[in-house]
Amino acid sequence: MSTTNPIVNPNPKRILVLGATSGIAEACIRIWAARGDSLFLVGRNPDRLAAVAADARTRGAAFVDTTVANLDDTATHPELLAHAINALGGLDIAYLALGVLGEQPKAEKSFAEAAQIIHTNYTAPVSLLTWLANYTAQRHSGTLAVLTSVAGERGRKSNYVYGSSKAALSVFVDGLRNRIDREGVRVMTIKPGPVKTAMTEGMGLKASMLADVDVVAQTLVKAIDKGTDIVYVPWKWEIIMGIIKLIPERLFKKMNL
Ligand SMILES: NC(=O)c1ccc[n+]([C@@H]2O[C@H](COP(=O)([O-])OP(=O)(O)OC[C@H]3O[C@@H](n4cnc5c(N)ncnc54)[C@H](OP(=O)(O)O)[C@@H]3O)[C@@H](O)[C@H]2O)c1
């Protein structure tokens, strides 16, 4: 389903959002919709996806279309991506927000749980990015914006399975940027610290630790417009993780983080 917005935006961006029901993605979608961009939204929960799309139309998106898909199913990616880009009439920005925190205690006992976390957070994005990188590099344009995490900066006992999947994704994205930036494609490694979304509910973090999702989205939309290579959001997490990485391993291994 699509809508046409009579409000003038002479150059609406054509944006593909993968994992569009994510709290961080939804907040970005609200901003993109309000400025009249065109959106193709992919998510696995049909009701929530429909609600996000309806909200984007109400806010003024130039065009909104959706596909319900479980992005763990990598075999469907080429057809899904081609369909989305065809519907948008091209691609300016692909925004990868899918991710699962998983259950660290379960993953310590069950390889199946660890493999699921790694598949959703690393293998599925690699499949999406492989197709998207070749599409954008051939056309010498586009931005690939990928949500990894500060959790990937150093392994900690509380979430090293999730953290390692995000570390792997960060390195993949960094390498992809080294490959195709020279082709005219901006590739962005986005590293949020803790943000108040469904993912951090129930983690027992103090409210003061959690960034506001709308503030984070404002930072990200601006950074995506600029095509900044690596974005820590909020910015203080670059300093915090810089310090955490400096702690000698002989001390770090005894800490409860
Ligand atoms: N919130 C934070 O503190 C934080 C910090 C650092 C990094 N990040 C990263 O930022 C991204 C967005 O996170 P968020 O905070 O917005 O969390 P969120 O609200 O839990 O969003 C995660 C999204 O990924 C979707 N998803 C998971 N597996 C999927 C699959 N197989 N197919 C399609 N969609 C799938 C989820 O869909 P369902 O709703 O259907 O489950 C959900 O919409 C994630 O990659 C996350 O790892 C978040």
Short mmCIF file of C-alpha atoms and ligand atoms in Angstrom, two decimals:
data_model
loop_
_atom_site.label_atom_id
_atom_site.label_comp_id
_atom_site.label_asym_id
_atom_site.label_seq_id
_atom_site.Cartn_x
_atom_site.Cartn_y
_atom_site.Cartn_z
CA MET A 1 0.00 0.00 0.00
CA SER A 2 1.36 3.45 -0.82
CA THR A 3 0.33 7.05 -0.28
CA THR A 4 1.21 10.26 -2.02
CA ASN A 5 2.06 13.34 0.00
CA PRO A 6 1.09 16.70 -1.46
CA ILE A 7 3.62 18.48 0.86
CA VAL A 8 6.64 19.56 -1.16
CA ASN A 9 9.95 17.82 -0.64
CA PRO A 10 11.83 18.37 -3.90
CA ASN A 11 14.36 15.65 -3.18
CA PRO A 12 12.88 12.95 -0.96
CA LYS A 13 15.37 10.31 0.10
CA ARG A 14 14.46 6.71 -0.82
CA ILE A 15 15.04 4.78 2.39
CA LEU A 16 14.90 1.03 2.98
CA VAL A 17 14.57 0.09 6.66
CA LEU A 18 15.39 -3.51 7.60
CA GLY A 19 14.04 -4.24 11.07
CA ALA A 20 11.57 -1.36 10.88
CA THR A 21 9.75 -2.19 14.12
CA SER A 22 12.94 -1.59 16.13
CA GLY A 23 12.55 1.20 18.67
CA ILE A 24 15.57 3.07 17.26
CA ALA A 25 14.40 2.54 13.66
CA GLU A 26 10.86 3.69 14.47
CA ALA A 27 12.18 6.94 15.93
CA CYS A 28 14.25 7.56 12.77
CA ILE A 29 11.24 6.70 10.60
CA ARG A 30 9.20 9.36 12.40
CA ILE A 31 11.79 11.98 11.40
CA TRP A 32 12.18 10.74 7.82
CA ALA A 33 8.40 10.60 7.36
CA ALA A 34 7.89 14.12 8.69
CA ARG A 35 10.37 15.54 6.20
CA GLY A 36 8.62 13.76 3.33
CA ASP A 37 11.06 10.97 2.52
CA SER A 38 10.03 7.74 0.76
CA LEU A 39 10.12 4.61 2.91
CA PHE A 40 10.14 0.87 2.35
CA LEU A 41 9.77 -0.87 5.68
CA VAL A 42 10.64 -4.51 6.40
CA GLY A 43 9.77 -6.21 9.69
CA ARG A 44 8.66 -9.61 10.90
CA ASN A 45 5.70 -8.59 13.09
CA PRO A 46 2.81 -7.76 10.71
CA ASP A 47 0.70 -5.77 13.19
CA ARG A 48 3.57 -3.65 14.47
CA LEU A 49 4.87 -3.11 10.95
CA ALA A 50 1.42 -1.94 9.80
CA ALA A 51 1.27 0.47 12.75
CA VAL A 52 4.72 1.93 11.94
CA ALA A 53 3.72 2.34 8.28
CA ALA A 54 0.40 3.98 9.17
CA ASP A 55 2.18 6.41 11.47
CA ALA A 56 4.71 7.26 8.74
CA ARG A 57 1.90 8.00 6.27
CA THR A 58 0.16 10.22 8.81
CA ARG A 59 3.36 12.16 9.43
CA GLY A 60 3.78 12.93 5.72
CA ALA A 61 6.06 10.37 4.10
CA ALA A 62 6.06 10.78 0.31
CA PHE A 63 5.66 7.02 -0.14
CA VAL A 64 5.33 4.08 2.24
CA ASP A 65 5.36 0.40 1.37
CA THR A 66 6.03 -2.65 3.52
CA THR A 67 7.01 -6.30 3.41
CA VAL A 68 6.63 -8.71 6.29
CA ALA A 69 9.73 -10.91 6.45
CA ASN A 70 11.77 -12.86 8.92
CA LEU A 71 15.22 -11.64 7.92
CA ASP A 72 16.85 -14.75 9.38
CA ASP A 73 15.79 -16.39 6.12
CA THR A 74 18.77 -15.31 4.03
CA ALA A 75 17.57 -17.19 0.93
CA THR A 76 14.79 -14.61 0.51
CA HIS A 77 17.10 -11.58 0.68
CA PRO A 78 17.92 -11.03 -3.02
CA GLU A 79 14.26 -11.06 -4.08
CA LEU A 80 13.16 -8.98 -1.09
CA LEU A 81 15.82 -6.32 -1.65
CA ALA A 82 15.21 -6.11 -5.40
CA HIS A 83 11.46 -5.76 -4.78
CA ALA A 84 11.94 -3.03 -2.17
CA ILE A 85 14.30 -0.99 -4.34
CA ASN A 86 12.01 -1.38 -7.33
CA ALA A 87 9.08 -0.10 -5.24
CA LEU A 88 11.15 2.89 -4.04
CA GLY A 89 12.34 3.62 -7.58
CA GLY A 90 15.99 3.41 -6.45
CA LEU A 91 17.89 3.55 -3.19
CA ASP A 92 19.52 6.39 -1.29
CA ILE A 93 19.78 4.84 2.18
CA ALA A 94 19.60 1.29 3.51
CA TYR A 95 19.24 1.22 7.29
CA LEU A 96 19.91 -2.08 9.04
CA ALA A 97 18.35 -2.13 12.51
CA LEU A 98 17.49 -5.78 13.04
CA GLY A 99 19.06 -7.37 16.07
CA VAL A 100 18.40 -9.55 19.11
CA LEU A 101 19.94 -9.29 22.55
CA GLY A 102 19.29 -12.97 23.22
CA GLU A 103 19.74 -14.60 26.60
CA GLN A 104 23.38 -14.71 27.69
CA PRO A 105 22.87 -17.33 30.48
CA LYS A 106 21.00 -19.58 28.02
CA ALA A 107 23.66 -19.05 25.33
CA GLU A 108 26.34 -20.17 27.81
CA LYS A 109 24.62 -23.55 28.03
CA SER A 110 23.11 -23.90 24.59
CA PHE A 111 24.94 -23.51 21.32
CA ALA A 112 21.52 -23.27 19.61
CA GLU A 113 20.83 -20.01 21.50
CA ALA A 114 24.32 -18.65 20.73
CA ALA A 115 23.95 -19.60 17.06
CA GLN A 116 20.57 -17.85 16.86
CA ILE A 117 22.04 -14.62 18.26
CA ILE A 118 24.98 -14.83 15.86
CA HIS A 119 22.71 -15.61 12.90
CA THR A 120 20.34 -12.65 13.41
CA ASN A 121 23.01 -10.15 14.43
CA TYR A 122 25.81 -11.16 12.06
CA THR A 123 24.98 -13.73 9.37
CA ALA A 124 21.69 -12.13 8.25
CA PRO A 125 23.17 -8.59 8.04
CA VAL A 126 26.17 -9.98 6.12
CA SER A 127 23.77 -11.52 3.60
CA LEU A 128 21.81 -8.25 3.26
CA LEU A 129 24.97 -6.13 3.02
CA THR A 130 26.62 -8.37 0.44
CA TRP A 131 23.71 -7.80 -1.94
CA LEU A 132 23.31 -4.12 -1.06
CA ALA A 133 27.04 -3.40 -1.39
CA ASN A 134 27.16 -4.81 -4.89
CA TYR A 135 23.98 -2.95 -5.90
CA THR A 136 25.19 0.42 -4.60
CA ALA A 137 28.82 0.01 -5.73
CA GLN A 138 27.66 -0.69 -9.30
CA ARG A 139 25.68 2.58 -9.21
CA HIS A 140 28.36 4.57 -7.35
CA SER A 141 25.81 5.96 -4.91
CA GLY A 142 23.94 5.26 -1.71
CA THR A 143 24.45 5.01 2.04
CA LEU A 144 24.50 1.76 4.00
CA ALA A 145 23.89 2.56 7.69
CA VAL A 146 24.34 -0.38 10.06
CA LEU A 147 23.51 -0.56 13.76
CA THR A 148 26.19 -2.51 15.59
CA SER A 149 26.86 -1.75 19.30
CA VAL A 150 29.37 -0.52 21.84
CA ALA A 151 28.92 -4.03 23.30
CA GLY A 152 31.23 -5.20 20.51
CA GLU A 153 34.16 -3.12 21.77
CA ARG A 154 35.26 -5.50 24.53
CA GLY A 155 33.95 -8.92 25.60
CA ARG A 156 32.21 -8.89 28.97
CA LYS A 157 30.72 -11.80 30.89
CA SER A 158 27.24 -10.26 30.97
CA ASN A 159 26.77 -10.24 27.19
CA TYR A 160 29.75 -11.60 25.27
CA VAL A 161 27.69 -13.66 22.83
CA TYR A 162 25.67 -10.61 21.71
CA GLY A 163 28.82 -8.46 21.95
CA SER A 164 30.86 -10.80 19.78
CA SER A 165 28.14 -10.86 17.10
CA LYS A 166 28.20 -7.05 17.03
CA ALA A 167 32.01 -6.97 17.05
CA ALA A 168 32.03 -9.23 14.01
CA LEU A 169 29.44 -7.04 12.29
CA SER A 170 31.45 -3.87 13.07
CA VAL A 171 34.57 -5.37 11.50
CA PHE A 172 32.59 -6.52 8.46
CA VAL A 173 31.10 -3.04 8.01
CA ASP A 174 34.49 -1.36 8.49
CA GLY A 175 35.98 -3.63 5.83
CA LEU A 176 33.07 -3.01 3.48
CA ARG A 177 33.63 0.75 3.84
CA ASN A 178 37.30 0.25 2.99
CA ARG A 179 36.17 -1.63 -0.15
CA ILE A 180 33.36 0.55 -1.52
CA ASP A 181 33.76 4.07 -0.11
CA ARG A 182 36.00 4.71 -3.14
CA GLU A 183 33.07 3.62 -5.34
CA GLY A 184 30.98 6.49 -3.98
CA VAL A 185 29.03 4.49 -1.37
CA ARG A 186 28.94 5.70 2.23
CA VAL A 187 29.13 2.78 4.67
CA MET A 188 28.38 3.64 8.30
CA THR A 189 29.20 1.75 11.49
CA ILE A 190 26.72 2.98 14.10
CA LYS A 191 27.55 2.10 17.71
CA PRO A 192 24.80 2.97 20.17
CA GLY A 193 25.32 2.80 23.90
CA PRO A 194 22.27 1.72 25.95
CA VAL A 195 19.07 3.26 24.54
CA LYS A 196 15.57 3.08 26.04
CA THR A 197 13.83 0.58 23.72
CA ALA A 198 12.24 -2.86 23.98
CA MET A 199 15.74 -4.34 23.81
CA THR A 200 16.87 -2.77 27.09
CA GLU A 201 13.60 -3.34 28.96
CA GLY A 202 14.14 -5.77 31.78
CA MET A 203 17.93 -5.43 31.73
CA GLY A 204 17.75 -3.70 35.10
CA LEU A 205 19.72 -0.68 33.89
CA LYS A 206 19.28 2.61 35.75
CA ALA A 207 17.10 5.09 33.84
CA SER A 208 20.04 7.51 33.85
CA MET A 209 22.10 4.95 31.87
CA LEU A 210 19.58 4.89 29.01
CA ALA A 211 19.61 7.41 26.19
CA ASP A 212 16.31 8.79 24.93
CA VAL A 213 15.41 7.11 21.65
CA ASP A 214 14.20 10.31 19.95
CA VAL A 215 17.43 12.14 20.80
CA VAL A 216 19.43 9.18 19.48
CA ALA A 217 17.35 9.20 16.28
CA GLN A 218 17.98 12.91 15.71
CA THR A 219 21.73 12.31 15.97
CA LEU A 220 21.54 9.32 13.63
CA VAL A 221 19.44 11.01 10.94
CA LYS A 222 21.92 13.92 10.84
CA ALA A 223 24.90 11.55 10.73
CA ILE A 224 23.29 9.50 7.95
CA ASP A 225 22.70 12.68 5.92
CA LYS A 226 26.42 13.44 6.31
CA GLY A 227 27.53 9.83 5.78
CA THR A 228 29.77 9.83 8.88
CA ASP A 229 31.97 6.71 8.88
CA ILE A 230 31.69 5.67 12.54
CA VAL A 231 29.09 7.06 14.94
CA TYR A 232 28.99 6.53 18.68
CA VAL A 233 25.61 7.56 20.03
CA PRO A 234 25.43 9.19 22.52
CA TRP A 235 28.98 10.43 21.72
CA LYS A 236 30.19 9.93 25.31
CA TRP A 237 30.30 6.18 24.65
CA GLU A 238 33.36 6.61 22.44
CA ILE A 239 35.21 7.96 25.49
CA ILE A 240 33.72 5.40 27.89
CA MET A 241 34.63 2.47 25.64
CA GLY A 242 38.06 3.99 24.99
CA ILE A 243 38.69 3.87 28.74
CA ILE A 244 37.21 0.38 29.10
CA LYS A 245 39.50 -0.89 26.32
CA LEU A 246 42.54 0.52 28.17
CA ILE A 247 41.91 -1.54 31.34
CA PRO A 248 44.64 -4.20 31.50
CA GLU A 249 43.29 -7.70 30.91
CA ARG A 250 44.73 -8.99 34.22
CA LEU A 251 42.34 -6.55 36.00
CA PHE A 252 39.52 -6.68 33.49
CA LYS A 253 39.10 -10.46 33.77
CA LYS A 254 38.28 -10.07 37.48
CA MET A 255 35.71 -7.31 36.99
CA ASN A 256 31.95 -7.82 36.93
CA LEU A 257 30.77 -5.88 33.92
N1 LIG B 1 18.71 -0.38 22.52
C1 LIG B 1 20.00 -0.40 22.77
O1 LIG B 1 20.44 -0.11 23.89
C2 LIG B 1 21.00 -0.78 21.69
C3 LIG B 1 22.35 -0.55 21.96
C4 LIG B 1 23.29 -0.90 20.98
C5 LIG B 1 22.88 -1.42 19.79
N2 LIG B 1 21.56 -1.64 19.54
C6 LIG B 1 21.18 -2.23 18.25
O2 LIG B 1 20.32 -1.36 17.57
C7 LIG B 1 19.41 -2.12 16.77
C8 LIG B 1 18.01 -1.71 17.09
O3 LIG B 1 17.76 -2.06 18.45
P1 LIG B 1 16.56 -1.46 19.30
O4 LIG B 1 17.10 -0.91 20.54
O5 LIG B 1 15.71 -0.63 18.45
O6 LIG B 1 15.84 -2.83 19.75
P2 LIG B 1 14.43 -3.46 19.38
O7 LIG B 1 13.37 -2.44 19.54
O8 LIG B 1 14.37 -4.72 20.16
O9 LIG B 1 14.59 -3.76 17.83
C9 LIG B 1 15.18 -4.89 17.27
C10 LIG B 1 14.40 -5.16 16.02
O10 LIG B 1 15.00 -6.22 15.28
C11 LIG B 1 13.92 -6.98 14.75
N3 LIG B 1 14.34 -8.32 14.41
C12 LIG B 1 15.01 -9.18 15.18
N4 LIG B 1 15.19 -10.33 14.52
C13 LIG B 1 14.61 -10.16 13.30
C14 LIG B 1 14.43 -10.99 12.19
N5 LIG B 1 14.91 -12.23 12.19
N6 LIG B 1 13.77 -10.52 11.11
C15 LIG B 1 13.30 -9.27 11.11
N7 LIG B 1 13.42 -8.42 12.14
C16 LIG B 1 14.07 -8.88 13.23
C17 LIG B 1 12.92 -7.01 15.88
O11 LIG B 1 11.69 -7.44 15.39
P3 LIG B 1 10.54 -8.00 16.41
O12 LIG B 1 9.95 -6.76 17.01
O13 LIG B 1 9.62 -8.73 15.52
O14 LIG B 1 11.24 -8.85 17.41
C18 LIG B 1 12.95 -5.56 16.30
O15 LIG B 1 12.12 -4.80 15.48
C19 LIG B 1 19.72 -3.59 17.05
O16 LIG B 1 20.57 -4.09 16.05
C20 LIG B 1 20.44 -3.54 18.37
O17 LIG B 1 21.31 -4.65 18.55
C21 LIG B 1 20.60 -1.32 20.47
#
